[in-house]
């Protein structure tokens, strides 16, 4: 997390993987923005995608190489590698 914070990899709008943020805070921000747009006379739209199987469609070695390129190494990389191994 220090690396991600230091190099501003995760936007403040990302609610996963950050302390004090959750699906509840994400929905609160969404509804707040929605109300602001409606009150401003705009017609907001949203698209929600289920990406729970996204990692099954990605070449794991390319993903791991990309993470290495961006500085994700050591224990963090081993943890991600472990999660990706033997997925079915």
Backbone as JSON, one array per atom type, in Angstrom:
{
  "sequence": "XXXXXXXXXXXXXXXXXXXXXXXXXXXXXXXXXXXXXXXXXXXXXXXXXXXXXXXXXXXXXXXXXXXXXXXXXXXXXXXXXXXXXXXX",
  "N": [[0.82, -1.19, 0.0], [2.02, 1.2, 0.66], [3.65, 1.71, -1.55], [1.71, 2.0, -3.58], [0.34, 4.24, -2.64], [2.42, 6.13, -2.55], [3.12, 6.46, -5.26], [0.76, 7.25, -6.29], [-1.08, 5.4, -7.43], [-3.58, 4.28, -6.99], [-6.68, 5.75, -7.3], [-8.53, 8.23, -5.43], [-11.14, 7.66, -5.7], [-11.34, 4.98, -5.74], [-12.64, 2.39, -3.95], [-12.15, -0.12, -2.99], [-9.72, -2.09, -1.28], [-8.66, -0.13, 0.37], [-8.09, 1.39, 3.48], [-10.79, 2.11, 5.59], [-12.6, 2.42, 3.57], [-15.27, 1.08, 1.6], [-17.79, -1.05, 0.08], [-20.01, 0.24, 0.97], [-19.18, 2.94, 1.34], [-18.56, 3.5, -1.28], [-21.09, 3.36, -2.52], [-22.35, 5.46, -1.19], [-20.92, 7.7, -2.13], [-21.56, 7.43, -4.84], [-24.41, 7.82, -4.83], [-24.52, 10.41, -3.78], [-23.2, 11.89, -5.79], [-24.97, 11.32, -7.89], [-27.35, 12.59, -7.05], [-26.44, 15.24, -7.03], [-25.94, 15.67, -9.78], [-28.53, 15.35, -10.85], [-29.88, 17.43, -9.54], [-28.59, 19.52, -10.75], [-29.77, 19.56, -13.15], [-28.95, 17.75, -15.0], [-28.73, 14.61, -16.79], [-27.89, 11.88, -15.49], [-26.12, 8.78, -16.07], [-25.32, 5.33, -15.54], [-23.13, 2.54, -15.64], [-22.85, -0.73, -14.64], [-20.65, -3.32, -14.03], [-19.99, -6.76, -13.7], [-17.08, -7.97, -12.74], [-16.02, -10.19, -11.63], [-14.96, -12.53, -12.67], [-12.83, -11.66, -14.11], [-10.03, -12.02, -13.89], [-9.72, -14.55, -14.78], [-9.68, -14.36, -17.46], [-7.38, -13.14, -18.18], [-4.0, -13.32, -19.16], [-2.01, -14.78, -16.92], [0.78, -14.67, -16.55], [1.54, -12.43, -18.05], [0.18, -10.47, -16.6], [1.54, -10.69, -14.11], [4.13, -10.01, -14.91], [3.67, -7.37, -15.67], [2.93, -6.23, -13.22], [5.37, -6.53, -11.9], [6.92, -4.8, -13.44], [5.78, -2.37, -12.65], [6.68, -2.23, -10.1], [5.71, -3.93, -8.14], [6.75, -6.24, -6.09], [8.51, -8.93, -4.41], [7.09, -9.99, -1.33], [4.46, -9.08, -1.8], [4.08, -9.59, -4.54], [4.42, -12.37, -4.54], [2.2, -13.12, -3.06], [0.09, -12.36, -4.75], [0.71, -13.99, -6.94], [0.29, -16.48, -5.77], [-2.48, -16.39, -5.4], [-3.31, -16.5, -8.03], [-2.43, -18.93, -9.02], [-3.26, -22.18, -10.16], [-5.98, -21.65, -10.64], [-9.32, -22.35, -11.52]],
  "CA": [[0.0, 0.0, 0.0], [2.9, 2.36, 0.67], [4.05, 1.95, -2.94], [0.55, 2.49, -4.31], [0.09, 5.61, -2.16], [3.55, 6.99, -2.93], [3.1, 6.75, -6.69], [-0.6, 7.65, -6.66], [-1.58, 4.39, -8.36], [-5.01, 4.11, -6.74], [-7.4, 7.01, -7.17], [-9.35, 8.37, -4.21], [-12.46, 7.12, -6.04], [-11.26, 3.52, -5.59], [-13.09, 2.09, -2.59], [-11.63, -1.41, -2.54], [-8.31, -2.17, -0.91], [-8.21, 1.05, 1.1], [-8.6, 1.43, 4.84], [-11.88, 3.04, 5.81], [-13.48, 2.48, 2.4], [-15.95, -0.19, 1.37], [-18.91, -0.92, -0.85], [-20.93, 1.25, 1.54], [-18.7, 4.28, 1.02], [-18.68, 3.65, -2.74], [-22.49, 3.67, -2.82], [-22.64, 6.8, -0.68], [-20.36, 8.65, -3.1], [-22.36, 7.32, -6.06], [-25.7, 8.47, -4.64], [-24.28, 11.85, -3.62], [-22.94, 12.41, -7.14], [-26.2, 11.18, -8.65], [-28.26, 13.66, -6.63], [-25.87, 16.51, -7.5], [-26.17, 15.78, -11.23], [-29.97, 15.54, -11.07], [-30.19, 18.79, -9.08], [-28.0, 20.45, -11.71], [-30.54, 19.46, -14.38], [-28.33, 16.81, -15.93], [-29.35, 13.28, -16.86], [-26.78, 10.95, -15.29], [-26.27, 7.37, -16.42], [-24.27, 4.51, -14.94], [-22.99, 1.17, -16.12], [-22.27, -1.59, -13.62], [-20.14, -4.55, -14.63], [-19.49, -7.78, -12.8], [-15.77, -8.39, -13.24], [-15.52, -11.2, -10.7], [-14.19, -13.54, -13.4], [-11.91, -10.96, -15.02], [-8.67, -12.56, -13.85], [-9.72, -15.81, -15.5], [-9.53, -14.03, -18.89], [-6.1, -12.45, -18.35], [-2.82, -14.17, -19.1], [-1.45, -14.51, -15.59], [2.2, -14.3, -16.63], [1.6, -11.03, -18.5], [-0.22, -9.66, -15.45], [2.62, -10.69, -13.13], [5.23, -9.22, -15.48], [3.26, -5.95, -15.61], [3.05, -5.83, -11.82], [6.82, -6.41, -11.65], [7.34, -3.56, -14.1], [5.33, -1.23, -11.85], [7.32, -2.23, -8.78], [5.1, -4.87, -7.2], [7.74, -7.32, -6.0], [8.67, -9.55, -3.09], [5.97, -10.66, -0.69], [3.21, -8.69, -2.47], [3.99, -10.33, -5.81], [4.23, -13.78, -4.2], [0.81, -13.26, -2.62], [-0.74, -12.31, -5.96], [1.01, -15.21, -7.69], [-0.38, -17.57, -5.07], [-3.92, -16.29, -5.69], [-3.55, -16.81, -9.44], [-2.03, -20.29, -9.36], [-4.24, -23.27, -10.13], [-7.37, -21.18, -10.72], [-10.14, -23.05, -12.5]],
  "C": [[0.87, 1.26, 0.0], [3.32, 2.74, -0.75], [2.9, 2.57, -3.72], [0.21, 3.93, -3.92], [1.18, 6.56, -2.67], [3.48, 7.41, -4.39], [1.7, 7.03, -7.23], [-1.22, 6.71, -7.67], [-3.09, 4.22, -8.21], [-5.65, 5.48, -6.53], [-8.22, 7.06, -5.88], [-10.76, 7.85, -4.45], [-12.49, 5.59, -5.96], [-11.61, 3.18, -4.15], [-12.66, 0.72, -2.11], [-10.17, -1.27, -2.18], [-7.78, -0.94, -0.21], [-8.88, 1.07, 2.46], [-9.7, 2.48, 4.95], [-12.83, 3.19, 4.63], [-14.05, 1.1, 2.12], [-17.01, -0.01, 0.3], [-19.91, 0.11, -0.34], [-20.47, 2.66, 1.21], [-18.78, 4.54, -0.47], [-20.11, 4.02, -3.11], [-22.88, 5.05, -2.32], [-22.14, 7.87, -1.65], [-21.19, 8.63, -4.39], [-23.69, 8.07, -5.92], [-25.56, 9.98, -4.48], [-24.04, 12.5, -4.98], [-24.21, 12.39, -7.98], [-27.16, 12.32, -8.33], [-27.75, 15.02, -7.11], [-26.12, 16.71, -8.98], [-27.64, 16.05, -11.53], [-30.37, 16.96, -10.68], [-29.64, 19.85, -10.02], [-28.71, 20.39, -13.07], [-29.93, 18.53, -15.41], [-29.04, 15.46, -15.86], [-28.25, 12.22, -16.71], [-27.13, 9.53, -15.71], [-25.11, 6.6, -15.78], [-24.29, 3.13, -15.58], [-22.29, 0.38, -15.02], [-21.88, -2.91, -14.26], [-19.66, -5.5, -13.55], [-18.18, -8.29, -13.38], [-15.16, -9.47, -12.34], [-14.7, -12.28, -11.39], [-13.12, -12.94, -14.29], [-10.53, -11.6, -15.03], [-8.58, -13.91, -14.55], [-9.49, -15.59, -17.0], [-8.17, -13.39, -19.2], [-4.97, -13.48, -18.28], [-2.07, -13.82, -17.81], [0.02, -14.09, -15.65], [2.36, -12.86, -17.1], [1.22, -10.11, -17.35], [0.91, -9.57, -14.42], [3.83, -9.89, -13.62], [4.92, -7.72, -15.42], [3.37, -5.43, -14.18], [4.51, -5.63, -11.44], [7.34, -5.11, -12.23], [6.97, -2.34, -13.27], [5.81, -1.28, -10.41], [6.69, -3.13, -7.75], [5.98, -6.11, -7.18], [7.68, -7.96, -4.61], [7.41, -10.23, -2.6], [4.65, -10.33, -1.39], [3.02, -9.48, -3.76], [3.76, -11.82, -5.54], [2.78, -14.05, -3.77], [-0.13, -13.27, -3.82], [-0.54, -13.56, -6.8], [0.27, -16.4, -7.08], [-1.88, -17.57, -5.36], [-4.24, -16.71, -7.11], [-3.25, -18.25, -9.81], [-3.19, -21.27, -9.22], [-5.69, -22.82, -10.07], [-8.11, -21.95, -11.8], [-11.54, -22.46, -12.51]]
}
